[in-house]
mmCIF file of C-alpha atoms in Angstrom:
data_model
loop_
_atom_site.group_PDB
_atom_site.id
_atom_site.type_symbol
_atom_site.label_atom_id
_atom_site.label_comp_id
_atom_site.label_asym_id
_atom_site.label_seq_id
_atom_site.Cartn_x
_atom_site.Cartn_y
_atom_site.Cartn_z
ATOM 1 C CA MET A 1 0.000 0.000 0.000
ATOM 2 C CA ARG A 2 1.153 3.546 -0.749
ATOM 3 C CA LYS A 3 0.167 6.867 0.806
ATOM 4 C CA ILE A 4 0.949 9.759 -1.533
ATOM 5 C CA ALA A 5 0.502 13.406 -0.591
ATOM 6 C CA ALA A 6 1.050 16.642 -2.491
ATOM 7 C CA THR A 7 0.385 20.351 -2.180
ATOM 8 C CA TYR A 8 -2.977 19.705 -3.827
ATOM 9 C CA VAL A 9 -4.853 16.618 -4.927
ATOM 10 C CA PHE A 10 -7.198 17.094 -7.880
ATOM 11 C CA PRO A 11 -9.562 14.114 -7.581
ATOM 12 C CA GLY A 12 -11.530 14.740 -10.790
ATOM 13 C CA THR A 13 -14.835 14.657 -8.895
ATOM 14 C CA GLY A 14 -14.842 18.040 -7.189
ATOM 15 C CA SER A 15 -12.680 20.755 -5.743
ATOM 16 C CA PRO A 16 -8.964 20.142 -5.158
ATOM 17 C CA LEU A 17 -7.872 19.067 -1.696
ATOM 18 C CA LYS A 18 -5.029 21.005 -0.122
ATOM 19 C CA ASN A 19 -2.493 18.634 1.422
ATOM 20 C CA GLY A 20 -4.707 15.660 0.609
ATOM 21 C CA ILE A 21 -3.395 12.115 0.870
ATOM 22 C CA LEU A 22 -4.081 9.477 -1.750
ATOM 23 C CA VAL A 23 -4.161 5.939 -0.389
ATOM 24 C CA CYS A 24 -3.790 3.228 -3.003
ATOM 25 C CA SER A 25 -2.534 -0.292 -3.542
ATOM 26 C CA ASP A 26 0.937 -0.846 -4.959
ATOM 27 C CA GLU A 27 -0.745 -1.516 -8.322
ATOM 28 C CA GLY A 28 -2.627 1.802 -8.170
ATOM 29 C CA THR A 29 -6.157 0.866 -7.103
ATOM 30 C CA ILE A 30 -7.594 3.747 -5.073
ATOM 31 C CA ILE A 31 -8.373 2.770 -1.488
ATOM 32 C CA ASP A 32 -9.147 6.184 0.016
ATOM 33 C CA ILE A 33 -8.560 9.941 -0.240
ATOM 34 C CA LEU A 34 -7.785 11.644 3.057
ATOM 35 C CA ASP A 35 -8.541 15.328 3.551
ATOM 36 C CA ARG A 36 -6.066 16.854 5.992
ATOM 37 C CA GLY A 37 -7.361 20.398 5.612
ATOM 38 C CA ASP A 38 -5.073 23.384 5.077
ATOM 39 C CA SER A 39 -2.284 22.163 7.321
ATOM 40 C CA PHE A 40 0.027 19.277 6.525
ATOM 41 C CA ARG A 41 1.664 17.268 9.232
ATOM 42 C CA GLU A 42 4.243 14.602 8.610
ATOM 43 C CA GLU A 43 2.902 11.097 8.888
ATOM 44 C CA ALA A 44 4.820 7.850 8.885
ATOM 45 C CA GLY A 45 4.865 6.162 5.514
ATOM 46 C CA VAL A 46 3.505 9.140 3.579
ATOM 47 C CA GLU A 47 5.302 10.250 0.399
ATOM 48 C CA PHE A 48 5.011 14.020 0.027
ATOM 49 C CA TYR A 49 5.566 15.940 -3.205
ATOM 50 C CA SER A 50 5.523 19.634 -4.077
ATOM 51 C CA GLY A 51 2.996 19.875 -6.877
ATOM 52 C CA ILE A 52 -0.421 18.468 -7.673
ATOM 53 C CA LEU A 53 -1.622 14.893 -7.925
ATOM 54 C CA VAL A 54 -3.973 14.200 -10.823
ATOM 55 C CA PRO A 55 -5.424 11.042 -12.378
ATOM 56 C CA GLY A 56 -3.802 9.582 -15.478
ATOM 57 C CA PHE A 57 -4.572 11.571 -18.613
ATOM 58 C CA VAL A 58 -6.928 10.359 -21.319
ATOM 59 C CA ASN A 59 -5.676 11.082 -24.836
ATOM 60 C CA ALA A 60 -8.985 11.280 -26.682
ATOM 61 C CA HIS A 61 -7.499 11.360 -30.190
ATOM 62 C CA CYS A 62 -4.302 9.831 -31.501
ATOM 63 C CA HIS A 63 -2.919 8.147 -34.650
ATOM 64 C CA LEU A 64 -0.269 5.798 -33.318
ATOM 65 C CA GLU A 65 0.368 4.233 -36.728
ATOM 66 C CA LEU A 66 1.655 7.566 -38.069
ATOM 67 C CA SER A 67 4.449 7.747 -35.484
ATOM 68 C CA HIS A 68 7.096 7.179 -38.158
ATOM 69 C CA LEU A 69 6.192 10.553 -39.696
ATOM 70 C CA GLN A 70 7.570 12.668 -36.861
ATOM 71 C CA ASN A 71 9.323 15.784 -38.217
ATOM 72 C CA LYS A 72 8.516 14.744 -41.800
ATOM 73 C CA ILE A 73 5.869 17.390 -42.591
ATOM 74 C CA GLU A 74 6.662 21.087 -42.273
ATOM 75 C CA LYS A 75 4.514 23.428 -40.224
ATOM 76 C CA HIS A 76 1.767 25.746 -41.447
ATOM 77 C CA ILE A 77 1.427 24.188 -44.914
ATOM 78 C CA GLY A 78 -2.359 24.212 -44.761
ATOM 79 C CA PHE A 79 -4.803 21.350 -44.561
ATOM 80 C CA SER A 80 -4.964 20.310 -48.216
ATOM 81 C CA SER A 81 -1.167 20.236 -48.492
ATOM 82 C CA PHE A 82 -1.036 18.227 -45.267
ATOM 83 C CA LEU A 83 -3.438 15.668 -46.754
ATOM 84 C CA ARG A 84 -1.202 15.408 -49.807
ATOM 85 C CA GLU A 85 1.903 14.846 -47.693
ATOM 86 C CA ILE A 86 0.208 12.191 -45.553
ATOM 87 C CA ASN A 87 -0.865 10.378 -48.706
ATOM 88 C CA LEU A 88 2.693 10.508 -50.093
ATOM 89 C CA LEU A 89 4.499 9.561 -46.884
ATOM 90 C CA ARG A 90 2.136 7.138 -45.153
ATOM 91 C CA ASN A 91 3.686 4.021 -46.742
ATOM 92 C CA GLU A 92 7.310 5.136 -46.905
ATOM 93 C CA PRO A 93 9.878 2.572 -45.662
ATOM 94 C CA ALA A 94 10.287 2.736 -41.883
ATOM 95 C CA ASN A 95 10.453 0.521 -38.820
ATOM 96 C CA LYS A 96 6.863 1.381 -37.979
ATOM 97 C CA GLU A 97 6.466 -1.065 -35.115
ATOM 98 C CA LYS A 98 9.531 0.308 -33.336
ATOM 99 C CA GLU A 99 8.357 3.899 -33.815
ATOM 100 C CA MET A 100 4.938 2.984 -32.405
ATOM 101 C CA GLN A 101 6.536 1.249 -29.420
ATOM 102 C CA VAL A 102 8.607 4.334 -28.655
ATOM 103 C CA ALA A 103 5.567 6.626 -28.966
ATOM 104 C CA ASP A 104 3.477 4.335 -26.747
ATOM 105 C CA ARG A 105 6.141 4.240 -24.019
ATOM 106 C CA LYS A 106 6.599 8.002 -24.138
ATOM 107 C CA MET A 107 2.848 8.504 -23.735
ATOM 108 C CA TRP A 108 2.861 6.319 -20.630
ATOM 109 C CA ALA A 109 5.835 8.222 -19.207
ATOM 110 C CA ALA A 110 4.010 11.497 -19.973
ATOM 111 C CA GLY A 111 1.151 10.462 -17.727
ATOM 112 C CA ILE A 112 -1.268 9.171 -20.335
ATOM 113 C CA ALA A 113 -3.246 6.161 -19.094
ATOM 114 C CA ALA A 114 -5.891 5.675 -21.793
ATOM 115 C CA ILE A 115 -5.899 6.432 -25.510
ATOM 116 C CA ALA A 116 -8.519 6.702 -28.254
ATOM 117 C CA ASP A 117 -6.460 5.677 -31.253
ATOM 118 C CA VAL A 118 -7.385 5.855 -34.919
ATOM 119 C CA SER A 119 -6.156 2.979 -37.079
ATOM 120 C CA ASN A 120 -6.563 2.130 -40.746
ATOM 121 C CA SER A 121 -5.131 -1.377 -40.340
ATOM 122 C CA ASP A 122 -4.038 -3.877 -37.700
ATOM 123 C CA ILE A 123 -0.407 -2.679 -37.763
ATOM 124 C CA SER A 124 -0.653 -1.261 -34.229
ATOM 125 C CA LEU A 125 -2.277 -4.363 -32.729
ATOM 126 C CA ALA A 126 0.874 -6.035 -31.363
ATOM 127 C CA VAL A 127 2.078 -2.796 -29.739
ATOM 128 C CA LYS A 128 -1.292 -2.279 -28.066
ATOM 129 C CA GLN A 129 -1.359 -5.838 -26.750
ATOM 130 C CA LYS A 130 1.931 -5.277 -24.898
ATOM 131 C CA SER A 131 1.220 -1.704 -23.795
ATOM 132 C CA LYS A 132 0.734 -0.524 -20.218
ATOM 133 C CA ASN A 133 -1.848 1.908 -21.607
ATOM 134 C CA TYR A 134 -5.517 1.207 -22.240
ATOM 135 C CA TYR A 135 -6.498 1.597 -25.901
ATOM 136 C CA HIS A 136 -9.796 1.909 -27.679
ATOM 137 C CA THR A 137 -9.111 1.612 -31.403
ATOM 138 C CA PHE A 138 -11.273 3.452 -33.888
ATOM 139 C CA VAL A 139 -11.027 1.350 -37.050
ATOM 140 C CA GLU A 140 -11.366 4.133 -39.586
ATOM 141 C CA VAL A 141 -12.941 3.833 -43.037
ATOM 142 C CA PHE A 142 -12.355 5.951 -46.135
ATOM 143 C CA GLY A 143 -14.346 5.790 -49.349
ATOM 144 C CA PHE A 144 -15.410 8.950 -51.100
ATOM 145 C CA HIS A 145 -16.791 7.186 -54.175
ATOM 146 C CA PRO A 146 -19.934 5.037 -53.658
ATOM 147 C CA SER A 147 -18.341 2.152 -55.532
ATOM 148 C CA ARG A 148 -15.791 1.746 -52.720
ATOM 149 C CA ALA A 149 -18.341 1.364 -49.928
ATOM 150 C CA GLU A 150 -18.640 -2.431 -49.862
ATOM 151 C CA ARG A 151 -14.907 -3.060 -50.130
ATOM 152 C CA ALA A 152 -13.938 -0.405 -47.567
ATOM 153 C CA PHE A 153 -16.454 -1.606 -44.996
ATOM 154 C CA SER A 154 -15.542 -5.258 -45.499
ATOM 155 C CA LYS A 155 -11.870 -4.450 -44.871
ATOM 156 C CA ALA A 156 -12.791 -2.542 -41.705
ATOM 157 C CA GLU A 157 -14.806 -5.522 -40.454
ATOM 158 C CA GLU A 158 -11.776 -7.762 -40.920
ATOM 159 C CA VAL A 159 -9.559 -5.379 -38.931
ATOM 160 C CA LEU A 160 -12.209 -5.007 -36.217
ATOM 161 C CA GLU A 161 -12.399 -8.777 -35.818
ATOM 162 C CA LEU A 162 -8.619 -9.001 -35.380
ATOM 163 C CA PHE A 163 -8.716 -6.439 -32.560
ATOM 164 C CA ARG A 164 -11.622 -8.183 -30.881
ATOM 165 C CA LYS A 165 -9.903 -11.571 -31.074
ATOM 166 C CA ALA A 166 -6.922 -9.932 -29.370
ATOM 167 C CA ASP A 167 -9.315 -8.779 -26.617
ATOM 168 C CA LEU A 168 -8.764 -5.116 -27.513
ATOM 169 C CA SER A 169 -11.612 -2.629 -27.474
ATOM 170 C CA ALA A 170 -12.459 -1.329 -30.966
ATOM 171 C CA SER A 171 -15.214 0.065 -33.180
ATOM 172 C CA ILE A 172 -15.663 1.042 -36.835
ATOM 173 C CA VAL A 173 -15.925 4.791 -37.531
ATOM 174 C CA PRO A 174 -15.869 7.138 -40.544
ATOM 175 C CA HIS A 175 -12.797 9.267 -41.211
ATOM 176 C CA SER A 176 -14.572 12.559 -41.937
ATOM 177 C CA PRO A 177 -17.662 14.062 -43.580
ATOM 178 C CA TYR A 178 -15.811 14.696 -46.857
ATOM 179 C CA SER A 179 -14.062 11.328 -47.264
ATOM 180 C CA VAL A 180 -16.970 8.918 -46.779
ATOM 181 C CA SER A 181 -19.816 8.351 -49.243
ATOM 182 C CA HIS A 182 -23.472 8.200 -48.187
ATOM 183 C CA GLU A 183 -23.411 4.463 -48.891
ATOM 184 C CA LEU A 184 -20.412 3.885 -46.635
ATOM 185 C CA PHE A 185 -21.788 6.189 -43.939
ATOM 186 C CA GLY A 186 -24.952 4.101 -43.905
ATOM 187 C CA LYS A 187 -23.014 0.882 -43.304
ATOM 188 C CA VAL A 188 -20.987 2.409 -40.480
ATOM 189 C CA LEU A 189 -24.121 3.865 -38.862
ATOM 190 C CA LYS A 190 -25.890 0.503 -38.952
ATOM 191 C CA GLU A 191 -22.880 -1.202 -37.344
ATOM 192 C CA ALA A 192 -22.624 1.444 -34.607
ATOM 193 C CA GLU A 193 -26.325 1.344 -33.744
ATOM 194 C CA LYS A 194 -26.266 -2.464 -33.643
ATOM 195 C CA ASN A 195 -23.326 -2.624 -31.219
ATOM 196 C CA GLY A 196 -23.826 0.606 -29.270
ATOM 197 C CA SER A 197 -20.144 1.307 -29.840
ATOM 198 C CA VAL A 198 -18.216 4.511 -29.216
ATOM 199 C CA PHE A 199 -18.271 6.682 -32.348
ATOM 200 C CA SER A 200 -15.728 9.235 -33.547
ATOM 201 C CA ILE A 201 -15.276 11.447 -36.596
ATOM 202 C CA HIS A 202 -12.867 14.195 -37.667
ATOM 203 C CA ASN A 203 -15.088 17.262 -37.695
ATOM 204 C CA GLN A 204 -14.666 20.696 -39.292
ATOM 205 C CA GLU A 205 -10.896 20.554 -39.050
ATOM 206 C CA SER A 206 -10.275 23.086 -41.809
ATOM 207 C CA LYS A 207 -11.761 25.893 -43.863
ATOM 208 C CA ALA A 208 -11.295 23.641 -46.892
ATOM 209 C CA GLU A 209 -13.750 21.141 -45.391
ATOM 210 C CA THR A 210 -16.420 23.833 -45.102
ATOM 211 C CA GLU A 211 -15.786 24.999 -48.657
ATOM 212 C CA PHE A 212 -16.095 21.433 -49.958
ATOM 213 C CA PHE A 213 -19.733 21.337 -48.828
ATOM 214 C CA LEU A 214 -20.512 24.825 -50.108
ATOM 215 C CA SER A 215 -18.828 24.905 -53.501
ATOM 216 C CA ASP A 216 -17.758 22.758 -56.455
ATOM 217 C CA GLU A 217 -14.379 24.477 -56.301
ATOM 218 C CA SER A 218 -12.491 23.590 -53.128
ATOM 219 C CA ASP A 219 -9.000 22.503 -52.192
ATOM 220 C CA ILE A 220 -10.306 19.113 -51.076
ATOM 221 C CA THR A 221 -11.952 18.527 -54.456
ATOM 222 C CA LYS A 222 -8.655 19.424 -56.131
ATOM 223 C CA HIS A 223 -6.846 17.022 -53.777
ATOM 224 C CA PHE A 224 -9.205 14.197 -54.729
ATOM 225 C CA ILE A 225 -8.696 14.832 -58.430
ATOM 226 C CA ASP A 226 -5.029 15.808 -58.605
ATOM 227 C CA ASN A 227 -3.491 13.663 -55.866
ATOM 228 C CA LEU A 228 -5.831 10.682 -55.549
ATOM 229 C CA ASN A 229 -7.141 10.528 -59.111
ATOM 230 C CA LEU A 230 -10.721 10.125 -57.849
ATOM 231 C CA ASP A 231 -13.890 10.571 -59.872
ATOM 232 C CA THR A 232 -15.854 13.393 -58.206
ATOM 233 C CA SER A 233 -18.633 13.658 -60.780
ATOM 234 C CA HIS A 234 -21.206 12.178 -58.367
ATOM 235 C CA TRP A 235 -20.535 14.811 -55.675
ATOM 236 C CA LYS A 236 -22.993 17.676 -55.187
ATOM 237 C CA PRO A 237 -22.316 20.320 -52.499
ATOM 238 C CA THR A 238 -25.033 20.465 -49.845
ATOM 239 C CA GLY A 239 -24.928 24.210 -49.216
ATOM 240 C CA LYS A 240 -24.587 23.514 -45.474
ATOM 241 C CA SER A 241 -21.647 23.007 -43.154
ATOM 242 C CA SER A 242 -20.010 19.595 -43.112
ATOM 243 C CA LEU A 243 -21.373 18.750 -39.651
ATOM 244 C CA GLN A 244 -24.920 19.725 -40.570
ATOM 245 C CA SER A 245 -24.592 17.733 -43.795
ATOM 246 C CA VAL A 246 -23.847 14.426 -42.030
ATOM 247 C CA LEU A 247 -25.794 14.757 -38.774
ATOM 248 C CA TYR A 248 -28.162 11.944 -39.696
ATOM 249 C CA TYR A 249 -25.246 9.531 -40.089
ATOM 250 C CA LEU A 250 -24.167 10.081 -36.477
ATOM 251 C CA PRO A 251 -25.853 7.527 -34.166
ATOM 252 C CA LYS A 252 -28.030 9.347 -31.647
ATOM 253 C CA GLU A 253 -27.619 7.049 -28.658
ATOM 254 C CA ASN A 254 -23.901 6.242 -28.956
ATOM 255 C CA GLN A 255 -21.075 8.122 -27.300
ATOM 256 C CA LEU A 256 -19.880 10.580 -29.969
ATOM 257 C CA LEU A 257 -16.429 12.159 -30.174
ATOM 258 C CA LEU A 258 -16.244 15.097 -32.596
ATOM 259 C CA VAL A 259 -12.555 15.704 -33.200
ATOM 260 C CA HIS A 260 -10.773 19.020 -33.930
ATOM 261 C CA ASN A 261 -13.840 21.296 -34.432
ATOM 262 C CA THR A 262 -11.560 24.108 -35.572
ATOM 263 C CA HIS A 263 -14.261 25.712 -37.718
ATOM 264 C CA THR A 264 -17.370 24.733 -35.745
ATOM 265 C CA GLN A 265 -19.813 27.616 -35.349
ATOM 266 C CA LYS A 266 -22.756 28.351 -33.080
ATOM 267 C CA GLN A 267 -25.288 27.321 -35.742
ATOM 268 C CA ASP A 268 -23.596 23.922 -35.977
ATOM 269 C CA ILE A 269 -23.978 23.447 -32.236
ATOM 270 C CA GLU A 270 -27.634 24.473 -32.425
ATOM 271 C CA ALA A 271 -28.250 21.926 -35.192
ATOM 272 C CA LEU A 272 -26.469 19.283 -33.145
ATOM 273 C CA LYS A 273 -28.627 20.040 -30.089
ATOM 274 C CA LYS A 274 -31.797 19.518 -32.129
ATOM 275 C CA TYR A 275 -30.582 16.151 -33.353
ATOM 276 C CA ARG A 276 -28.982 14.506 -30.309
ATOM 277 C CA LYS A 277 -28.311 14.927 -26.593
ATOM 278 C CA LEU A 278 -25.208 16.783 -25.530
ATOM 279 C CA GLN A 279 -24.779 14.440 -22.557
ATOM 280 C CA ASN A 280 -23.251 11.794 -24.828
ATOM 281 C CA THR A 281 -21.495 14.235 -27.174
ATOM 282 C CA PHE A 282 -17.856 15.200 -26.655
ATOM 283 C CA PHE A 283 -15.744 17.815 -28.436
ATOM 284 C CA VAL A 284 -12.139 16.667 -28.685
ATOM 285 C CA LEU A 285 -9.566 19.439 -29.143
ATOM 286 C CA CYS A 286 -6.043 18.905 -30.513
ATOM 287 C CA PRO A 287 -4.664 22.455 -30.394
ATOM 288 C CA ASN A 288 -1.004 21.721 -31.124
ATOM 289 C CA SER A 289 -1.946 19.777 -34.243
ATOM 290 C CA ASN A 290 -4.210 22.612 -35.421
ATOM 291 C CA LEU A 291 -1.364 25.081 -34.943
ATOM 292 C CA HIS A 292 1.107 22.800 -36.719
ATOM 293 C CA ILE A 293 -1.070 22.345 -39.808
ATOM 294 C CA GLY A 294 -2.937 25.606 -40.238
ATOM 295 C CA ASN A 295 -1.714 27.913 -37.458
ATOM 296 C CA GLU A 296 -5.250 28.207 -36.069
ATOM 297 C CA LEU A 297 -7.219 27.158 -32.997
ATOM 298 C CA PRO A 298 -10.826 26.089 -32.378
ATOM 299 C CA PRO A 299 -13.335 28.541 -30.827
ATOM 300 C CA VAL A 300 -12.753 27.302 -27.299
ATOM 301 C CA ASN A 301 -14.665 30.106 -25.602
ATOM 302 C CA LEU A 302 -17.748 29.378 -27.724
ATOM 303 C CA PHE A 303 -17.636 25.752 -26.590
ATOM 304 C CA ARG A 304 -17.349 26.826 -22.967
ATOM 305 C CA GLU A 305 -20.249 29.261 -23.329
ATOM 306 C CA GLU A 306 -22.335 26.428 -24.763
ATOM 307 C CA ARG A 307 -21.303 24.188 -21.833
ATOM 308 C CA LEU A 308 -20.029 21.484 -24.144
ATOM 309 C CA GLN A 309 -18.102 18.490 -22.831
ATOM 310 C CA ILE A 310 -14.520 19.052 -23.944
ATOM 311 C CA CYS A 311 -11.707 16.490 -24.115
ATOM 312 C CA LEU A 312 -8.101 16.752 -25.236
ATOM 313 C CA GLY A 313 -6.131 14.760 -27.794
ATOM 314 C CA THR A 314 -2.676 14.904 -29.321
ATOM 315 C CA ASP A 315 -3.404 13.793 -32.898
ATOM 316 C CA SER A 316 -0.341 12.151 -34.496
ATOM 317 C CA LEU A 317 3.383 12.796 -34.600
ATOM 318 C CA ALA A 318 2.858 13.753 -38.240
ATOM 319 C CA SER A 319 1.290 16.979 -36.947
ATOM 320 C CA ASN A 320 2.711 17.285 -33.440
ATOM 321 C CA SER A 321 6.180 17.403 -31.930
ATOM 322 C CA GLU A 322 5.186 15.119 -29.041
ATOM 323 C CA LEU A 323 2.225 13.145 -27.730
ATOM 324 C CA SER A 324 1.757 15.041 -24.481
ATOM 325 C CA ILE A 325 -1.553 16.047 -22.925
ATOM 326 C CA LEU A 326 0.318 18.424 -20.603
ATOM 327 C CA GLN A 327 1.622 20.306 -23.652
ATOM 328 C CA GLU A 328 -1.914 20.545 -25.056
ATOM 329 C CA MET A 329 -3.051 22.012 -21.727
ATOM 330 C CA LEU A 330 -0.205 24.539 -21.785
ATOM 331 C CA THR A 331 -1.093 25.651 -25.314
ATOM 332 C CA ILE A 332 -4.721 26.197 -24.368
ATOM 333 C CA GLN A 333 -3.756 28.099 -21.215
ATOM 334 C CA GLN A 334 -1.413 30.363 -23.202
ATOM 335 C CA ASN A 335 -4.136 31.213 -25.695
ATOM 336 C CA PHE A 336 -7.133 31.185 -23.346
ATOM 337 C CA PRO A 337 -5.774 32.369 -19.961
ATOM 338 C CA ASP A 338 -9.214 32.622 -18.345
ATOM 339 C CA ILE A 339 -9.581 28.846 -18.282
ATOM 340 C CA SER A 340 -8.876 27.456 -14.821
ATOM 341 C CA LEU A 341 -6.462 24.643 -14.117
ATOM 342 C CA GLN A 342 -9.279 22.514 -12.737
ATOM 343 C CA GLU A 343 -11.242 22.918 -15.964
ATOM 344 C CA LEU A 344 -8.227 21.931 -18.054
ATOM 345 C CA LEU A 345 -7.668 18.892 -15.866
ATOM 346 C CA ASP A 346 -11.311 17.849 -16.236
ATOM 347 C CA TRP A 347 -10.877 17.979 -20.022
ATOM 348 C CA SER A 348 -7.711 15.909 -19.717
ATOM 349 C CA THR A 349 -9.024 13.203 -17.418
ATOM 350 C CA VAL A 350 -12.623 12.605 -16.431
ATOM 351 C CA ASN A 351 -14.228 13.935 -19.622
ATOM 352 C CA GLY A 352 -12.108 11.690 -21.806
ATOM 353 C CA ALA A 353 -12.915 8.707 -19.616
ATOM 354 C CA LYS A 354 -16.641 9.438 -19.897
ATOM 355 C CA ALA A 355 -16.369 9.824 -23.672
ATOM 356 C CA LEU A 356 -14.831 6.349 -24.008
ATOM 357 C CA ASN A 357 -17.170 4.747 -21.443
ATOM 358 C CA ILE A 358 -14.205 3.801 -19.246
ATOM 359 C CA ASN A 359 -14.942 6.078 -16.278
ATOM 360 C CA ASP A 360 -15.498 3.032 -14.067
ATOM 361 C CA THR A 361 -11.695 2.675 -14.073
ATOM 362 C CA PHE A 362 -10.133 5.883 -15.400
ATOM 363 C CA GLY A 363 -10.514 9.642 -15.080
ATOM 364 C CA SER A 364 -10.806 10.273 -11.341
ATOM 365 C CA PHE A 365 -9.556 9.285 -7.910
ATOM 366 C CA GLU A 366 -12.425 7.231 -6.507
ATOM 367 C CA LYS A 367 -12.422 4.077 -4.418
ATOM 368 C CA GLY A 368 -11.941 0.966 -6.516
ATOM 369 C CA LYS A 369 -10.680 2.777 -9.615
ATOM 370 C CA ASN A 370 -7.188 2.412 -11.058
ATOM 371 C CA PRO A 371 -6.749 5.591 -13.129
ATOM 372 C CA GLY A 372 -2.983 6.042 -12.813
ATOM 373 C CA VAL A 373 -1.384 8.715 -10.633
ATOM 374 C CA ASN A 374 0.466 11.722 -12.050
ATOM 375 C CA LEU A 375 2.461 14.419 -10.288
ATOM 376 C CA ILE A 376 2.513 17.804 -12.032
ATOM 377 C CA SER A 377 5.260 20.066 -10.704
ATOM 378 C CA GLY A 378 6.202 23.615 -11.633
ATOM 379 C CA ILE A 379 2.808 25.038 -10.665
ATOM 380 C CA ASP A 380 2.301 28.725 -9.874
ATOM 381 C CA PHE A 381 0.280 28.227 -6.701
ATOM 382 C CA LYS A 382 -0.546 31.929 -6.365
ATOM 383 C CA THR A 383 -2.483 31.930 -9.623
ATOM 384 C CA MET A 384 -3.052 28.161 -9.717
ATOM 385 C CA LYS A 385 -1.692 28.011 -13.263
ATOM 386 C CA LEU A 386 0.695 25.862 -15.220
ATOM 387 C CA THR A 387 4.033 27.470 -16.089
ATOM 388 C CA PRO A 388 6.638 26.883 -18.818
ATOM 389 C CA ASN A 389 8.492 24.851 -16.171
ATOM 390 C CA SER A 390 5.544 22.531 -15.508
ATOM 391 C CA LYS A 391 6.389 18.859 -15.850
ATOM 392 C CA VAL A 392 4.507 15.629 -15.340
ATOM 393 C CA LYS A 393 5.918 12.563 -13.596
ATOM 394 C CA ARG A 394 4.153 9.215 -13.608
ATOM 395 C CA LEU A 395 4.023 7.918 -10.017
ATOM 396 C CA ILE A 396 1.843 4.853 -10.711
#
């Protein structure tokens, strides 16, 4: 048994405890949280740290299989150019399994306990089987042309079965509104409703995505024609935003993770509210990826005003220098200084756990849970803010 104390304990279920003591098994199962009030007195067998104790982070959006692309794509090239580079580099020679292993271990060391990972194949399966982290794999389908629907979905079913046979949590999801045909969307929707599985989709990541649904002339259309040699003759713009255009392909009762949301507007949120409950809808933000690709950020204050459930993700090493939830928190704090540390920690822990339906184990310090224990040091306790010197250390 371990007793771990710090300047503050952020349990994920309420206000932080000053000089609180976390009691847990050697393996990390929470036994109790002791509130010692404002004054700390030394107690036998208690480990004390200067900093804050927080549950293990939940990375609500990652692409582990792109780990070999670190430092391969230059910054600020814009979304359409980024798509082109991913298409060109995805299959370049590399020791992909080793790169994924390194990325997985670094995430664990950076305090990440659970990961929502997007995969287009089973290449990451062996790494996930051996990992200390929990993974839910979103088996992602592409297929812009209707003729690809049957083949794309059949391949996804094969990959899903491999993950399930390996006893790894997984579900089939669409890549994005612009890369999946109505026919393929319908197959994915039927599968999700049948299994009640967690659902995720890249949403309104770029201005180009919005333009694709409003006009025949968009950078994404040009990408399909020039770089992928796709027939786009069947496509007709809807005249509405991408999210509003595919709302009816998003299963109402399933947990839904909308990822990026860089160009989501108030009218999109209003349309979403009319279609489904916000209680099972989560907005996943990947700010460092958004800055890397397009040098832009999502409308975070709008989401807060609308009381949306926000989570944090890292995206991939193709669009991020590291897979660190702490760094995502720092970027948000730098750009939105009114956001409290407790709010950022909720986004990083309990909200992500709720989104993935794993909050019986992860996301908060509660008796019987085993969420992982992180120490964040380098805190400005006067303002209760992170600083450039803030670091995270995995204690359990």
